[in-house]
């Protein structure tokens, strides 16, 4: 005779086994689906990043050319500008290269002023100024080189300010800070103080530096245009740094000397960006509808 209590116990035991089986099945599905979901999300984000970068790479050079042309015969707006378009934020900075110290043309005292502006003490500033002269001098084999085994001079002109790291060693300022003081595009032993960055201007306005100071507001023909695009609430965005030059030949079109496009943090643009002024009419028109 079948015991009803035994049947009830068996049913309960089977229910428990079925519940465990179902739970294991759900966990197995989750283990399979979770990596797929992560991969899918990564692919979506990667696709969105690639799309944004492509659009920016197409936009930045054309916009830089137009901005450069708009200031060809009028004083450049100094400092950072900021334009807001719904959820889009654009930043612009134009640095005329006559307002920076030429690594291939500046004399020792002017080079020293540049390193003082970066915060080095007098002894280090003098040492680095001498290193720059040796680095750029063709065929130079001075005693200073032999006495400093950590310094390997190029014996040729600087091609880019990034080569300053070969002069300074480590630690050294970030590239953006170096670009606030030095350039390879200024071919004079002077600085147009009205075009100088805030970092360098304070140093050049000292009375003992008057012999290195030029005056004037019109552009020199060489300018770096920094254009950045961020989305509101996102600290990361795309930044282009494009060096433009205007040939001396009448009617010749402006040329792009260098172009660098990167994915960067807003803080890397520099502290001055926090005090950016409202964008000019030119930039407002160019970014309208973007």
PDB file of C-alpha atoms in Angstrom:
ATOM      1  CA  UNK A   1       0.000   0.000   0.000  1.00  0.00           C
ATOM      2  CA  UNK A   2       1.289   3.413  -0.988  1.00  0.00           C
ATOM      3  CA  UNK A   3       1.949   5.794   1.869  1.00  0.00           C
ATOM      4  CA  UNK A   4       0.579   9.318   1.049  1.00  0.00           C
ATOM      5  CA  UNK A   5       3.176  10.886   3.292  1.00  0.00           C
ATOM      6  CA  UNK A   6       5.966   9.188   1.322  1.00  0.00           C
ATOM      7  CA  UNK A   7       4.512  10.533  -1.935  1.00  0.00           C
ATOM      8  CA  UNK A   8       4.391  14.099  -0.489  1.00  0.00           C
ATOM      9  CA  UNK A   9       8.006  13.860   0.658  1.00  0.00           C
ATOM     10  CA  UNK A  10       9.103  12.608  -2.778  1.00  0.00           C
ATOM     11  CA  UNK A  11       7.289  15.462  -4.534  1.00  0.00           C
ATOM     12  CA  UNK A  12       8.948  17.983  -2.265  1.00  0.00           C
ATOM     13  CA  UNK A  13      12.356  16.429  -2.875  1.00  0.00           C
ATOM     14  CA  UNK A  14      11.797  16.511  -6.657  1.00  0.00           C
ATOM     15  CA  UNK A  15      10.627  20.120  -6.467  1.00  0.00           C
ATOM     16  CA  UNK A  16      13.855  21.032  -4.702  1.00  0.00           C
ATOM     17  CA  UNK A  17      15.921  19.211  -7.299  1.00  0.00           C
ATOM     18  CA  UNK A  18      14.014  20.921 -10.117  1.00  0.00           C
ATOM     19  CA  UNK A  19      14.524  24.328  -8.523  1.00  0.00           C
ATOM     20  CA  UNK A  20      18.269  23.711  -8.231  1.00  0.00           C
ATOM     21  CA  UNK A  21      18.398  22.541 -11.855  1.00  0.00           C
ATOM     22  CA  UNK A  22      16.518  25.631 -13.046  1.00  0.00           C
ATOM     23  CA  UNK A  23      18.792  27.898 -11.012  1.00  0.00           C
ATOM     24  CA  UNK A  24      21.897  26.241 -12.455  1.00  0.00           C
ATOM     25  CA  UNK A  25      20.478  26.677 -15.951  1.00  0.00           C
ATOM     26  CA  UNK A  26      19.877  30.421 -15.344  1.00  0.00           C
ATOM     27  CA  UNK A  27      23.404  30.853 -13.979  1.00  0.00           C
ATOM     28  CA  UNK A  28      24.829  29.047 -17.001  1.00  0.00           C
ATOM     29  CA  UNK A  29      22.926  31.325 -19.407  1.00  0.00           C
ATOM     30  CA  UNK A  30      24.083  34.387 -17.463  1.00  0.00           C
ATOM     31  CA  UNK A  31      27.693  33.223 -17.600  1.00  0.00           C
ATOM     32  CA  UNK A  32      27.430  32.866 -21.365  1.00  0.00           C
ATOM     33  CA  UNK A  33      25.493  36.087 -22.021  1.00  0.00           C
ATOM     34  CA  UNK A  34      27.457  38.447 -19.728  1.00  0.00           C
ATOM     35  CA  UNK A  35      30.689  38.403 -21.790  1.00  0.00           C
ATOM     36  CA  UNK A  36      28.626  38.791 -24.967  1.00  0.00           C
ATOM     37  CA  UNK A  37      26.895  41.839 -23.487  1.00  0.00           C
ATOM     38  CA  UNK A  38      30.237  43.340 -22.491  1.00  0.00           C
ATOM     39  CA  UNK A  39      31.660  42.715 -25.968  1.00  0.00           C
ATOM     40  CA  UNK A  40      28.561  44.196 -27.576  1.00  0.00           C
ATOM     41  CA  UNK A  41      28.753  47.334 -25.427  1.00  0.00           C
ATOM     42  CA  UNK A  42      32.463  47.675 -26.166  1.00  0.00           C
ATOM     43  CA  UNK A  43      31.790  47.397 -29.888  1.00  0.00           C
ATOM     44  CA  UNK A  44      29.082  50.057 -29.688  1.00  0.00           C
ATOM     45  CA  UNK A  45      31.339  52.433 -27.752  1.00  0.00           C
ATOM     46  CA  UNK A  46      34.236  51.761 -30.119  1.00  0.00           C
ATOM     47  CA  UNK A  47      32.015  52.433 -33.117  1.00  0.00           C
ATOM     48  CA  UNK A  48      30.750  55.690 -31.581  1.00  0.00           C
ATOM     49  CA  UNK A  49      34.333  56.772 -30.806  1.00  0.00           C
ATOM     50  CA  UNK A  50      35.486  56.007 -34.359  1.00  0.00           C
ATOM     51  CA  UNK A  51      32.539  57.896 -35.817  1.00  0.00           C
ATOM     52  CA  UNK A  52      33.161  60.977 -33.647  1.00  0.00           C
ATOM     53  CA  UNK A  53      36.874  60.952 -34.408  1.00  0.00           C
ATOM     54  CA  UNK A  54      36.273  60.676 -38.165  1.00  0.00           C
ATOM     55  CA  UNK A  55      33.889  63.635 -38.111  1.00  0.00           C
ATOM     56  CA  UNK A  56      36.345  65.673 -36.023  1.00  0.00           C
ATOM     57  CA  UNK A  57      39.289  64.820 -38.288  1.00  0.00           C
ATOM     58  CA  UNK A  58      37.310  66.135 -41.252  1.00  0.00           C
ATOM     59  CA  UNK A  59      36.058  69.215 -39.413  1.00  0.00           C
ATOM     60  CA  UNK A  60      39.175  70.482 -37.618  1.00  0.00           C
ATOM     61  CA  UNK A  61      41.518  71.218 -40.576  1.00  0.00           C
ATOM     62  CA  UNK A  62      38.874  73.110 -42.557  1.00  0.00           C
ATOM     63  CA  UNK A  63      37.786  75.120 -39.538  1.00  0.00           C
ATOM     64  CA  UNK A  64      41.408  75.930 -38.686  1.00  0.00           C
ATOM     65  CA  UNK A  65      42.052  77.212 -42.214  1.00  0.00           C
ATOM     66  CA  UNK A  66      39.014  79.483 -42.072  1.00  0.00           C
ATOM     67  CA  UNK A  67      39.943  80.839 -38.633  1.00  0.00           C
ATOM     68  CA  UNK A  68      43.539  81.431 -39.725  1.00  0.00           C
ATOM     69  CA  UNK A  69      42.388  83.305 -42.823  1.00  0.00           C
ATOM     70  CA  UNK A  70      39.998  85.462 -40.775  1.00  0.00           C
ATOM     71  CA  UNK A  71      42.935  86.808 -38.740  1.00  0.00           C
ATOM     72  CA  UNK A  72      45.351  87.225 -41.651  1.00  0.00           C
ATOM     73  CA  UNK A  73      45.294  91.035 -41.514  1.00  0.00           C
ATOM     74  CA  UNK A  74      43.723  91.821 -38.143  1.00  0.00           C
ATOM     75  CA  UNK A  75      44.807  91.416 -34.503  1.00  0.00           C
ATOM     76  CA  UNK A  76      44.244  87.902 -33.215  1.00  0.00           C
ATOM     77  CA  UNK A  77      41.946  87.345 -30.269  1.00  0.00           C
ATOM     78  CA  UNK A  78      44.174  86.246 -27.398  1.00  0.00           C
ATOM     79  CA  UNK A  79      43.371  83.591 -24.835  1.00  0.00           C
ATOM     80  CA  UNK A  80      40.878  80.742 -24.891  1.00  0.00           C
ATOM     81  CA  UNK A  81      37.402  81.039 -26.396  1.00  0.00           C
ATOM     82  CA  UNK A  82      34.430  78.813 -25.550  1.00  0.00           C
ATOM     83  CA  UNK A  83      31.291  78.139 -27.610  1.00  0.00           C
ATOM     84  CA  UNK A  84      28.314  76.133 -26.346  1.00  0.00           C
ATOM     85  CA  UNK A  85      25.820  74.457 -28.686  1.00  0.00           C
ATOM     86  CA  UNK A  86      23.198  72.407 -26.807  1.00  0.00           C
ATOM     87  CA  UNK A  87      25.226  69.468 -25.474  1.00  0.00           C
ATOM     88  CA  UNK A  88      28.348  70.360 -27.497  1.00  0.00           C
ATOM     89  CA  UNK A  89      31.172  72.569 -26.192  1.00  0.00           C
ATOM     90  CA  UNK A  90      33.950  73.927 -28.428  1.00  0.00           C
ATOM     91  CA  UNK A  91      37.216  75.548 -27.350  1.00  0.00           C
ATOM     92  CA  UNK A  92      39.606  77.582 -29.453  1.00  0.00           C
ATOM     93  CA  UNK A  93      43.066  79.018 -28.872  1.00  0.00           C
ATOM     94  CA  UNK A  94      45.300  80.729 -31.454  1.00  0.00           C
ATOM     95  CA  UNK A  95      48.967  81.194 -30.610  1.00  0.00           C
ATOM     96  CA  UNK A  96      50.993  83.411 -32.920  1.00  0.00           C
ATOM     97  CA  UNK A  97      54.488  81.958 -33.023  1.00  0.00           C
ATOM     98  CA  UNK A  98      56.206  85.362 -32.814  1.00  0.00           C
ATOM     99  CA  UNK A  99      55.048  85.410 -29.182  1.00  0.00           C
ATOM    100  CA  UNK A 100      57.242  82.419 -28.312  1.00  0.00           C
ATOM    101  CA  UNK A 101      61.000  81.832 -28.090  1.00  0.00           C
ATOM    102  CA  UNK A 102      62.591  80.297 -31.178  1.00  0.00           C
ATOM    103  CA  UNK A 103      64.640  77.240 -30.243  1.00  0.00           C
ATOM    104  CA  UNK A 104      66.821  77.564 -33.354  1.00  0.00           C
ATOM    105  CA  UNK A 105      67.314  81.325 -33.331  1.00  0.00           C
ATOM    106  CA  UNK A 106      67.199  82.653 -29.756  1.00  0.00           C
ATOM    107  CA  UNK A 107      70.441  83.704 -28.084  1.00  0.00           C
ATOM    108  CA  UNK A 108      71.578  82.253 -24.777  1.00  0.00           C
ATOM    109  CA  UNK A 109      70.051  85.035 -22.602  1.00  0.00           C
ATOM    110  CA  UNK A 110      66.656  84.713 -24.295  1.00  0.00           C
ATOM    111  CA  UNK A 111      66.699  80.924 -23.989  1.00  0.00           C
ATOM    112  CA  UNK A 112      67.500  81.318 -20.294  1.00  0.00           C
ATOM    113  CA  UNK A 113      64.476  83.592 -19.917  1.00  0.00           C
ATOM    114  CA  UNK A 114      62.322  80.848 -21.367  1.00  0.00           C
ATOM    115  CA  UNK A 115      63.444  78.317 -18.785  1.00  0.00           C
ATOM    116  CA  UNK A 116      63.027  80.862 -16.004  1.00  0.00           C
ATOM    117  CA  UNK A 117      59.445  81.385 -17.209  1.00  0.00           C
ATOM    118  CA  UNK A 118      58.878  77.634 -16.825  1.00  0.00           C
ATOM    119  CA  UNK A 119      59.891  77.877 -13.169  1.00  0.00           C
ATOM    120  CA  UNK A 120      63.492  76.655 -13.251  1.00  0.00           C
ATOM    121  CA  UNK A 121      65.982  78.378 -10.960  1.00  0.00           C
ATOM    122  CA  UNK A 122      68.802  80.518 -12.335  1.00  0.00           C
ATOM    123  CA  UNK A 123      71.429  77.748 -12.359  1.00  0.00           C
ATOM    124  CA  UNK A 124      69.219  75.198 -14.153  1.00  0.00           C
ATOM    125  CA  UNK A 125      67.928  77.804 -16.614  1.00  0.00           C
ATOM    126  CA  UNK A 126      71.518  78.726 -17.556  1.00  0.00           C
ATOM    127  CA  UNK A 127      72.483  75.043 -17.901  1.00  0.00           C
ATOM    128  CA  UNK A 128      69.538  74.212 -20.155  1.00  0.00           C
ATOM    129  CA  UNK A 129      70.099  77.310 -22.297  1.00  0.00           C
ATOM    130  CA  UNK A 130      73.668  76.137 -22.924  1.00  0.00           C
ATOM    131  CA  UNK A 131      72.417  72.642 -23.729  1.00  0.00           C
ATOM    132  CA  UNK A 132      70.001  74.031 -26.343  1.00  0.00           C
ATOM    133  CA  UNK A 133      72.851  75.881 -28.061  1.00  0.00           C
ATOM    134  CA  UNK A 134      74.989  72.732 -28.156  1.00  0.00           C
ATOM    135  CA  UNK A 135      72.059  70.546 -29.230  1.00  0.00           C
ATOM    136  CA  UNK A 136      71.295  72.699 -32.291  1.00  0.00           C
ATOM    137  CA  UNK A 137      74.888  73.528 -33.298  1.00  0.00           C
ATOM    138  CA  UNK A 138      75.975  71.500 -36.304  1.00  0.00           C
ATOM    139  CA  UNK A 139      79.013  69.349 -35.610  1.00  0.00           C
ATOM    140  CA  UNK A 140      79.546  70.759 -32.116  1.00  0.00           C
ATOM    141  CA  UNK A 141      81.636  68.611 -29.750  1.00  0.00           C
ATOM    142  CA  UNK A 142      82.068  70.929 -26.793  1.00  0.00           C
ATOM    143  CA  UNK A 143      83.497  70.094 -23.383  1.00  0.00           C
ATOM    144  CA  UNK A 144      80.055  70.436 -21.816  1.00  0.00           C
ATOM    145  CA  UNK A 145      78.876  67.361 -23.676  1.00  0.00           C
ATOM    146  CA  UNK A 146      81.781  65.221 -22.500  1.00  0.00           C
ATOM    147  CA  UNK A 147      81.252  66.261 -18.886  1.00  0.00           C
ATOM    148  CA  UNK A 148      77.561  65.314 -18.929  1.00  0.00           C
ATOM    149  CA  UNK A 149      77.057  61.688 -20.023  1.00  0.00           C
ATOM    150  CA  UNK A 150      73.266  61.983 -19.681  1.00  0.00           C
ATOM    151  CA  UNK A 151      73.057  64.558 -22.484  1.00  0.00           C
ATOM    152  CA  UNK A 152      73.132  63.410 -26.114  1.00  0.00           C
ATOM    153  CA  UNK A 153      72.985  66.434 -28.452  1.00  0.00           C
ATOM    154  CA  UNK A 154      71.565  66.170 -31.949  1.00  0.00           C
ATOM    155  CA  UNK A 155      74.024  68.626 -33.544  1.00  0.00           C
ATOM    156  CA  UNK A 156      71.263  69.827 -35.851  1.00  0.00           C
ATOM    157  CA  UNK A 157      68.337  72.276 -35.661  1.00  0.00           C
ATOM    158  CA  UNK A 158      65.275  71.441 -33.589  1.00  0.00           C
ATOM    159  CA  UNK A 159      62.460  70.078 -35.730  1.00  0.00           C
ATOM    160  CA  UNK A 160      59.808  70.001 -32.995  1.00  0.00           C
ATOM    161  CA  UNK A 161      59.602  71.213 -29.417  1.00  0.00           C
ATOM    162  CA  UNK A 162      59.233  67.605 -28.263  1.00  0.00           C
ATOM    163  CA  UNK A 163      63.020  67.381 -28.753  1.00  0.00           C
ATOM    164  CA  UNK A 164      63.374  69.573 -25.678  1.00  0.00           C
ATOM    165  CA  UNK A 165      62.935  66.388 -23.655  1.00  0.00           C
ATOM    166  CA  UNK A 166      66.371  65.346 -24.936  1.00  0.00           C
ATOM    167  CA  UNK A 167      67.703  68.567 -23.394  1.00  0.00           C
ATOM    168  CA  UNK A 168      65.794  68.561 -20.115  1.00  0.00           C
ATOM    169  CA  UNK A 169      65.826  64.883 -19.262  1.00  0.00           C
ATOM    170  CA  UNK A 170      63.384  63.805 -16.539  1.00  0.00           C
ATOM    171  CA  UNK A 171      61.376  65.055 -14.824  1.00  0.00           C
ATOM    172  CA  UNK A 172      60.273  67.705 -17.311  1.00  0.00           C
ATOM    173  CA  UNK A 173      57.188  69.894 -17.849  1.00  0.00           C
ATOM    174  CA  UNK A 174      54.291  68.601 -19.934  1.00  0.00           C
ATOM    175  CA  UNK A 175      54.459  69.304 -23.647  1.00  0.00           C
ATOM    176  CA  UNK A 176      51.615  71.838 -23.409  1.00  0.00           C
ATOM    177  CA  UNK A 177      53.660  73.921 -20.957  1.00  0.00           C
ATOM    178  CA  UNK A 178      56.724  73.811 -23.181  1.00  0.00           C
ATOM    179  CA  UNK A 179      54.544  74.933 -26.106  1.00  0.00           C
ATOM    180  CA  UNK A 180      53.548  77.992 -24.059  1.00  0.00           C
ATOM    181  CA  UNK A 181      57.156  79.193 -24.142  1.00  0.00           C
ATOM    182  CA  UNK A 182      59.127  77.670 -27.034  1.00  0.00           C
ATOM    183  CA  UNK A 183      58.633  77.097 -30.756  1.00  0.00           C
ATOM    184  CA  UNK A 184      60.587  76.175 -33.870  1.00  0.00           C
ATOM    185  CA  UNK A 185      58.613  78.646 -36.010  1.00  0.00           C
ATOM    186  CA  UNK A 186      60.015  81.938 -34.650  1.00  0.00           C
ATOM    187  CA  UNK A 187      63.263  82.611 -36.512  1.00  0.00           C
ATOM    188  CA  UNK A 188      64.255  85.759 -34.638  1.00  0.00           C
ATOM    189  CA  UNK A 189      66.071  86.554 -31.391  1.00  0.00           C
ATOM    190  CA  UNK A 190      63.028  88.357 -29.994  1.00  0.00           C
ATOM    191  CA  UNK A 191      59.460  87.890 -28.744  1.00  0.00           C
ATOM    192  CA  UNK A 192      56.413  89.943 -29.743  1.00  0.00           C
ATOM    193  CA  UNK A 193      55.146  90.514 -26.236  1.00  0.00           C
ATOM    194  CA  UNK A 194      51.538  91.213 -27.261  1.00  0.00           C
ATOM    195  CA  UNK A 195      51.398  87.678 -28.706  1.00  0.00           C
ATOM    196  CA  UNK A 196      53.205  86.017 -25.795  1.00  0.00           C
ATOM    197  CA  UNK A 197      51.447  83.477 -23.630  1.00  0.00           C
ATOM    198  CA  UNK A 198      50.691  84.426 -20.038  1.00  0.00           C
ATOM    199  CA  UNK A 199      53.500  82.150 -18.857  1.00  0.00           C
ATOM    200  CA  UNK A 200      56.116  83.917 -20.965  1.00  0.00           C
ATOM    201  CA  UNK A 201      54.695  87.436 -20.967  1.00  0.00           C
ATOM    202  CA  UNK A 202      55.317  88.016 -17.270  1.00  0.00           C
ATOM    203  CA  UNK A 203      58.970  87.085 -17.707  1.00  0.00           C
ATOM    204  CA  UNK A 204      59.492  89.164 -20.869  1.00  0.00           C
ATOM    205  CA  UNK A 205      57.952  92.317 -19.364  1.00  0.00           C
ATOM    206  CA  UNK A 206      60.819  92.624 -16.886  1.00  0.00           C
ATOM    207  CA  UNK A 207      62.870  95.739 -17.571  1.00  0.00           C
ATOM    208  CA  UNK A 208      66.097  93.798 -18.096  1.00  0.00           C
ATOM    209  CA  UNK A 209      64.530  91.967 -21.061  1.00  0.00           C
ATOM    210  CA  UNK A 210      63.625  95.016 -23.141  1.00  0.00           C
ATOM    211  CA  UNK A 211      66.223  94.160 -25.802  1.00  0.00           C
ATOM    212  CA  UNK A 212      64.313  90.966 -26.662  1.00  0.00           C
ATOM    213  CA  UNK A 213      60.832  92.505 -26.855  1.00  0.00           C
ATOM    214  CA  UNK A 214      59.047  93.423 -30.094  1.00  0.00           C
ATOM    215  CA  UNK A 215      55.760  95.338 -30.265  1.00  0.00           C
ATOM    216  CA  UNK A 216      52.808  95.025 -32.598  1.00  0.00           C
ATOM    217  CA  UNK A 217      49.422  93.296 -32.812  1.00  0.00           C
ATOM    218  CA  UNK A 218      49.272  91.943 -36.358  1.00  0.00           C
ATOM    219  CA  UNK A 219      49.956  88.240 -36.938  1.00  0.00           C
ATOM    220  CA  UNK A 220      53.409  87.178 -38.051  1.00  0.00           C
ATOM    221  CA  UNK A 221      52.296  84.554 -40.547  1.00  0.00           C
ATOM    222  CA  UNK A 222      52.809  81.467 -38.362  1.00  0.00           C
ATOM    223  CA  UNK A 223      50.198  80.415 -35.832  1.00  0.00           C
ATOM    224  CA  UNK A 224      49.148  77.269 -33.984  1.00  0.00           C
ATOM    225  CA  UNK A 225      45.390  76.788 -33.850  1.00  0.00           C
ATOM    226  CA  UNK A 226      44.107  74.558 -31.049  1.00  0.00           C
ATOM    227  CA  UNK A 227      40.514  73.464 -31.568  1.00  0.00           C
ATOM    228  CA  UNK A 228      38.721  71.149 -29.130  1.00  0.00           C
ATOM    229  CA  UNK A 229      35.319  69.470 -29.014  1.00  0.00           C
ATOM    230  CA  UNK A 230      33.747  68.105 -25.822  1.00  0.00           C
ATOM    231  CA  UNK A 231      30.302  66.937 -24.846  1.00  0.00           C
ATOM    232  CA  UNK A 232      28.701  68.451 -21.789  1.00  0.00           C
ATOM    233  CA  UNK A 233      29.466  66.410 -18.685  1.00  0.00           C
ATOM    234  CA  UNK A 234      32.216  64.405 -20.408  1.00  0.00           C
ATOM    235  CA  UNK A 235      35.776  65.356 -19.337  1.00  0.00           C
ATOM    236  CA  UNK A 236      37.229  63.718 -22.472  1.00  0.00           C
ATOM    237  CA  UNK A 237      37.035  64.971 -26.029  1.00  0.00           C
ATOM    238  CA  UNK A 238      38.954  65.501 -29.249  1.00  0.00           C
ATOM    239  CA  UNK A 239      41.682  68.105 -29.638  1.00  0.00           C
ATOM    240  CA  UNK A 240      43.489  69.224 -32.793  1.00  0.00           C
ATOM    241  CA  UNK A 241      46.716  71.231 -32.849  1.00  0.00           C
ATOM    242  CA  UNK A 242      47.400  72.574 -36.320  1.00  0.00           C
ATOM    243  CA  UNK A 243      50.337  74.794 -37.285  1.00  0.00           C
ATOM    244  CA  UNK A 244      49.472  77.153 -40.117  1.00  0.00           C
ATOM    245  CA  UNK A 245      51.792  79.355 -42.165  1.00  0.00           C
ATOM    246  CA  UNK A 246      51.208  82.047 -44.759  1.00  0.00           C
ATOM    247  CA  UNK A 247      53.771  82.030 -47.603  1.00  0.00           C
ATOM    248  CA  UNK A 248      55.437  85.280 -48.589  1.00  0.00           C
ATOM    249  CA  UNK A 249      54.359  84.950 -52.234  1.00  0.00           C
ATOM    250  CA  UNK A 250      51.374  87.218 -53.071  1.00  0.00           C
ATOM    251  CA  UNK A 251      48.166  85.266 -53.471  1.00  0.00           C
ATOM    252  CA  UNK A 252      49.678  81.999 -52.208  1.00  0.00           C
ATOM    253  CA  UNK A 253      47.368  79.853 -50.107  1.00  0.00           C
ATOM    254  CA  UNK A 254      48.071  79.173 -46.450  1.00  0.00           C
ATOM    255  CA  UNK A 255      49.785  75.867 -45.729  1.00  0.00           C
ATOM    256  CA  UNK A 256      49.415  73.380 -42.912  1.00  0.00           C
ATOM    257  CA  UNK A 257      52.841  72.585 -41.424  1.00  0.00           C
ATOM    258  CA  UNK A 258      51.885  70.209 -38.636  1.00  0.00           C
ATOM    259  CA  UNK A 259      48.700  68.461 -37.574  1.00  0.00           C
ATOM    260  CA  UNK A 260      48.066  66.486 -34.410  1.00  0.00           C
ATOM    261  CA  UNK A 261      44.647  65.129 -33.421  1.00  0.00           C
ATOM    262  CA  UNK A 262      44.208  63.349 -30.110  1.00  0.00           C
ATOM    263  CA  UNK A 263      41.669  62.151 -27.553  1.00  0.00           C
ATOM    264  CA  UNK A 264      42.414  64.205 -24.455  1.00  0.00           C
ATOM    265  CA  UNK A 265      41.229  65.298 -21.037  1.00  0.00           C
ATOM    266  CA  UNK A 266      39.887  68.833 -20.683  1.00  0.00           C
ATOM    267  CA  UNK A 267      42.518  69.564 -18.033  1.00  0.00           C
ATOM    268  CA  UNK A 268      45.305  68.910 -20.541  1.00  0.00           C
ATOM    269  CA  UNK A 269      44.273  72.006 -22.505  1.00  0.00           C
ATOM    270  CA  UNK A 270      45.707  74.177 -19.730  1.00  0.00           C
ATOM    271  CA  UNK A 271      44.541  76.090 -16.676  1.00  0.00           C
ATOM    272  CA  UNK A 272      43.612  79.147 -18.767  1.00  0.00           C
ATOM    273  CA  UNK A 273      40.720  77.262 -20.332  1.00  0.00           C
ATOM    274  CA  UNK A 274      38.759  77.666 -17.092  1.00  0.00           C
ATOM    275  CA  UNK A 275      38.617  81.407 -17.722  1.00  0.00           C
ATOM    276  CA  UNK A 276      37.768  81.114 -21.419  1.00  0.00           C
ATOM    277  CA  UNK A 277      35.815  84.031 -22.825  1.00  0.00           C
ATOM    278  CA  UNK A 278      32.652  83.740 -24.906  1.00  0.00           C
ATOM    279  CA  UNK A 279      33.509  82.797 -28.462  1.00  0.00           C
ATOM    280  CA  UNK A 280      34.007  85.401 -31.162  1.00  0.00           C
ATOM    281  CA  UNK A 281      31.450  85.954 -33.907  1.00  0.00           C
ATOM    282  CA  UNK A 282      33.647  84.030 -36.352  1.00  0.00           C
ATOM    283  CA  UNK A 283      33.824  80.916 -34.176  1.00  0.00           C
ATOM    284  CA  UNK A 284      30.131  81.180 -33.303  1.00  0.00           C
ATOM    285  CA  UNK A 285      29.189  81.117 -36.990  1.00  0.00           C
ATOM    286  CA  UNK A 286      31.522  78.215 -37.758  1.00  0.00           C
ATOM    287  CA  UNK A 287      30.212  76.013 -34.944  1.00  0.00           C
ATOM    288  CA  UNK A 288      26.547  76.865 -35.442  1.00  0.00           C
ATOM    289  CA  UNK A 289      24.587  73.760 -36.284  1.00  0.00           C
ATOM    290  CA  UNK A 290      27.426  71.325 -35.516  1.00  0.00           C
TER     291      UNK A 290
END
